Amino acid sequence: MQHITTILLLLLCSATVMANDTLTVRIKGMKCGECAHKVMVAIRQEKGIESVVSNLERRTTTIVFNPTLTSADSIQARLKATKRFVATPYSPTDVIRRGMGLHMDDMHCANCAQRIMKQLEQIVGVDSMGPHLDKHYMFIRYDANKTCKDTIRHALLSLGYTPVNHYTSAKVSFAYYNIPFEAATQASIDEVLTLDGVEDVNVNPRQRSMAVTFFNDETTAEKLLQQIQETGIEAVVPKQHECKE
């Protein structure tokens, strides 16, 4: 009898899970983590919301909800009422163009750029690339429904480069250090990200390198290096590269 009761409870739980509906919509104007949080707060005012997950690259939000307590129309009306985040239909076949600039101090010459572009051309969804060797950065356009920033950055790391976010603003600068192999870890990235003025950090074990994007009005290259060393990471500014290719 107890066995039968257990089975019935499991079936009941399964039926409850299966009863949930899923809605994915594109949301124009959702561009940052704060926007995504506001979208979540607005949606969760509806009864029956099980989960809200946003993808900033695609500008999409996926909502799992109980259809006996709310509906897709009600959720979309709730978003429309914010007068900022309006939901529109989403399809996995949509082409969602996105662009990203990546700064790579270890991209030294035209051969480096050609090597990078050849690698990125193999990633489904990468549309076009524009290298700017004088500023050590490359602009990459891609379809966010087919690939993402993390995939692109990982491909560059595996090739031996150390990409970080690039901005054309004069308020932003970039730093590049040599570090011990054992310091090229996610823990080091997390540690440096806590420092004032740091916007992005990446490390490459293969190159024994650390790259940093930082805001000039909050720190300087000299202060940043000192603070990184104080965390226990033995970072040093490398000698100027002389390209032999």
Coordinates of C-alpha atoms in Angstrom, one line a residue:
M1 CA 0.0 0.0 0.0
Q2 CA 2.8 2.4 0.9
H3 CA 4.5 1.5 -2.4
I4 CA 1.4 2.5 -4.3
T5 CA 1.1 5.7 -2.4
T6 CA 4.6 6.7 -3.3
I7 CA 4.0 6.0 -6.9
L8 CA 0.9 8.2 -6.9
L9 CA 2.8 11.0 -5.2
L10 CA 5.5 10.8 -7.8
L11 CA 2.9 10.9 -10.6
L12 CA 1.2 13.8 -9.0
C13 CA 4.6 15.7 -8.8
S14 CA 5.4 14.9 -12.4
A15 CA 2.0 16.1 -13.5
T16 CA 2.5 19.4 -11.6
V17 CA 5.8 20.0 -13.3
M18 CA 4.4 19.1 -16.7
A19 CA 1.5 21.6 -16.1
N20 CA 3.9 24.6 -16.2
D21 CA 4.2 26.5 -19.4
T22 CA 7.3 28.3 -20.8
L23 CA 7.4 31.6 -22.5
T24 CA 10.5 33.2 -24.1
V25 CA 10.2 36.7 -25.4
R26 CA 12.6 39.4 -26.7
I27 CA 12.7 42.5 -24.7
K28 CA 13.9 45.7 -26.3
G29 CA 15.7 48.0 -23.9
M30 CA 17.1 45.2 -21.6
K31 CA 20.8 45.9 -21.9
C32 CA 22.4 45.3 -18.5
G33 CA 22.1 43.4 -15.3
E34 CA 20.1 46.1 -13.6
C35 CA 17.6 46.0 -16.5
A36 CA 17.3 42.3 -16.2
H37 CA 16.6 42.6 -12.5
K38 CA 13.8 45.2 -13.2
V39 CA 12.3 42.8 -15.7
M40 CA 12.4 40.0 -13.2
V41 CA 10.8 42.2 -10.5
A42 CA 8.0 43.2 -12.9
I43 CA 7.3 39.6 -14.0
R44 CA 7.3 38.2 -10.5
Q45 CA 4.4 40.5 -9.6
E46 CA 2.3 38.0 -11.5
K47 CA 1.0 35.0 -9.5
G48 CA 2.3 31.5 -10.6
I49 CA 5.7 32.5 -11.8
E50 CA 8.2 29.7 -11.3
S51 CA 11.4 31.1 -12.7
V52 CA 12.7 34.1 -14.7
V53 CA 16.0 33.8 -16.7
S54 CA 17.3 36.5 -18.9
N55 CA 20.0 36.4 -21.7
L56 CA 21.4 39.9 -22.2
E57 CA 23.2 39.1 -25.4
R58 CA 20.0 37.9 -27.0
R59 CA 17.9 40.4 -25.1
T60 CA 15.5 37.5 -24.2
T61 CA 13.8 36.4 -21.1
T62 CA 12.4 32.9 -20.5
I63 CA 9.6 32.6 -18.0
V64 CA 8.3 29.3 -16.5
F65 CA 4.8 29.8 -15.1
N66 CA 1.7 28.0 -13.9
P67 CA -1.0 28.5 -16.6
T68 CA -3.8 28.1 -14.0
L69 CA -2.6 31.3 -12.2
T70 CA -1.4 33.5 -15.1
S71 CA -1.0 33.6 -18.8
A72 CA 1.5 34.7 -21.5
D73 CA -0.8 37.6 -22.3
S74 CA -0.9 38.7 -18.7
I75 CA 2.9 38.5 -18.4
Q76 CA 3.4 40.5 -21.5
A77 CA 0.9 43.1 -20.3
R78 CA 2.8 43.4 -17.1
L79 CA 6.0 44.2 -19.0
K80 CA 4.2 46.7 -21.2
A81 CA 2.9 48.5 -18.1
T82 CA 6.6 49.3 -17.2
K83 CA 6.6 51.6 -20.3
R84 CA 10.2 50.5 -20.8
F85 CA 10.4 46.8 -21.3
V86 CA 8.0 45.6 -24.0
A87 CA 8.0 42.0 -25.0
T88 CA 8.0 40.9 -28.6
P89 CA 7.9 37.3 -30.1
Y90 CA 11.1 35.3 -30.1
S91 CA 12.2 32.4 -32.3
P92 CA 15.4 30.3 -32.2
T93 CA 15.7 31.0 -35.9
D94 CA 15.9 34.8 -35.4
V95 CA 19.1 36.5 -36.5
I96 CA 20.2 38.6 -33.6
R97 CA 23.2 40.8 -34.6
R98 CA 25.6 41.8 -31.8
G99 CA 29.0 43.4 -31.9
M100 CA 31.9 43.2 -29.4
G101 CA 35.3 44.8 -29.2
L102 CA 38.1 42.8 -27.7
H103 CA 41.4 44.3 -26.6
M104 CA 44.4 42.0 -27.0
D105 CA 47.9 43.4 -26.2
D106 CA 49.3 40.1 -27.4
M107 CA 47.9 40.7 -30.9
H108 CA 51.1 42.2 -32.3
C109 CA 51.0 42.1 -36.0
A110 CA 49.1 41.3 -39.2
N111 CA 50.0 37.6 -38.9
C112 CA 48.4 37.6 -35.4
A113 CA 45.2 39.2 -36.8
Q114 CA 45.0 36.7 -39.7
R115 CA 45.5 33.8 -37.2
I116 CA 42.7 35.1 -35.1
M117 CA 40.3 35.6 -37.9
K118 CA 41.0 32.2 -39.3
Q119 CA 40.1 30.7 -35.9
L120 CA 36.9 32.8 -35.5
E121 CA 35.7 32.0 -39.0
Q122 CA 35.2 28.4 -37.8
I123 CA 32.7 29.5 -35.2
V124 CA 29.1 29.2 -36.5
G125 CA 27.4 32.6 -36.0
V126 CA 30.5 34.9 -36.4
D127 CA 29.6 37.3 -39.2
S128 CA 32.6 39.6 -39.7
M129 CA 35.8 40.9 -38.0
G130 CA 37.7 44.1 -38.1
P131 CA 41.3 44.2 -36.7
H132 CA 42.8 47.5 -35.5
L133 CA 46.4 46.6 -35.0
D134 CA 47.5 50.1 -33.9
K135 CA 45.2 49.9 -30.9
H136 CA 45.5 46.1 -30.3
Y137 CA 41.8 45.4 -30.7
M138 CA 39.4 43.6 -32.9
F139 CA 35.7 44.2 -33.5
I140 CA 33.6 41.1 -34.0
R141 CA 30.1 40.9 -35.2
Y142 CA 28.1 37.7 -34.5
D143 CA 24.6 36.2 -34.3
A144 CA 23.7 35.8 -30.6
N145 CA 21.3 33.1 -31.5
K146 CA 24.2 30.9 -32.7
T147 CA 27.1 31.8 -30.5
C148 CA 28.1 34.1 -27.6
K149 CA 30.9 36.2 -26.2
D150 CA 32.2 33.5 -23.9
T151 CA 32.6 31.1 -26.8
I152 CA 34.5 33.7 -28.8
R153 CA 36.7 34.6 -25.9
H154 CA 37.5 30.9 -25.1
A155 CA 38.5 30.4 -28.8
L156 CA 41.0 33.3 -28.5
L157 CA 42.4 32.0 -25.2
S158 CA 42.9 28.6 -26.7
L159 CA 44.8 30.2 -29.6
G160 CA 47.2 31.9 -27.2
Y161 CA 45.7 35.4 -26.8
T162 CA 44.3 37.2 -23.7
P163 CA 41.2 39.2 -24.7
V164 CA 39.4 41.7 -22.5
N165 CA 36.6 44.2 -23.2
H166 CA 37.6 47.1 -25.4
Y167 CA 36.1 50.6 -25.3
T168 CA 37.0 53.5 -27.5
S169 CA 36.4 56.0 -24.6
A170 CA 39.4 58.0 -23.4
K171 CA 38.2 57.2 -19.9
V172 CA 39.2 53.6 -20.3
S173 CA 42.7 52.1 -20.4
F174 CA 44.2 48.6 -20.6
A175 CA 47.0 46.8 -18.8
Y176 CA 48.9 43.6 -19.6
Y177 CA 51.2 41.7 -17.2
N178 CA 53.2 38.5 -17.1
I179 CA 52.2 36.3 -14.2
P180 CA 53.3 32.9 -12.9
F181 CA 51.6 29.9 -14.5
E182 CA 50.0 28.9 -11.2
A183 CA 48.4 32.4 -10.9
A184 CA 46.6 32.2 -14.2
T185 CA 43.3 31.0 -12.6
Q186 CA 39.7 32.0 -12.2
A187 CA 40.5 32.8 -8.6
S188 CA 43.0 35.4 -9.8
I189 CA 40.4 36.9 -12.1
D190 CA 37.9 37.1 -9.3
E191 CA 40.5 38.7 -7.0
V192 CA 41.5 41.5 -9.4
L193 CA 37.8 42.2 -10.3
T194 CA 37.3 43.4 -6.8
L195 CA 39.9 46.2 -7.2
D196 CA 38.6 49.7 -7.6
G197 CA 38.3 50.8 -11.3
V198 CA 38.6 47.3 -12.8
E199 CA 36.0 46.6 -15.5
D200 CA 37.3 43.3 -17.0
V201 CA 40.0 40.8 -16.3
N202 CA 41.3 37.7 -18.2
V203 CA 44.2 35.3 -17.7
N204 CA 45.9 32.9 -20.1
P205 CA 47.9 30.0 -18.6
R206 CA 49.6 29.3 -22.0
Q207 CA 50.9 32.9 -22.2
R208 CA 51.3 33.3 -18.4
S209 CA 49.5 36.6 -18.9
M210 CA 46.9 38.8 -17.3
A211 CA 45.0 41.5 -19.1
V212 CA 42.9 44.2 -17.5
T213 CA 40.4 46.8 -18.6
F214 CA 40.2 49.7 -16.1
F215 CA 38.7 53.2 -15.7
N216 CA 41.2 56.1 -15.5
D217 CA 39.2 58.2 -13.1
E218 CA 39.3 55.4 -10.5
T219 CA 42.8 54.0 -10.7
T220 CA 46.1 54.2 -12.6
A221 CA 48.3 51.6 -14.3
E222 CA 50.9 52.0 -11.5
K223 CA 48.4 51.8 -8.7
L224 CA 46.7 48.8 -10.3
L225 CA 49.9 46.9 -10.6
Q226 CA 50.8 47.6 -7.0
Q227 CA 47.3 46.4 -5.8
I228 CA 47.5 43.3 -7.9
Q229 CA 50.9 42.5 -6.4
E230 CA 49.5 43.1 -2.9
T231 CA 46.9 40.4 -3.5
G232 CA 49.8 37.9 -3.8
I233 CA 49.9 37.7 -7.6
E234 CA 53.4 38.2 -8.8
A235 CA 52.6 40.4 -11.8
V236 CA 55.2 42.3 -13.8
V237 CA 55.1 44.5 -16.9
P238 CA 56.6 42.6 -19.8
K239 CA 59.4 44.0 -22.0
Q240 CA 58.2 45.6 -25.2
H241 CA 57.4 42.9 -27.7
E242 CA 59.5 42.7 -30.8
C243 CA 57.6 40.8 -33.5
K244 CA 59.7 38.4 -35.5
E245 CA 57.0 37.3 -37.8

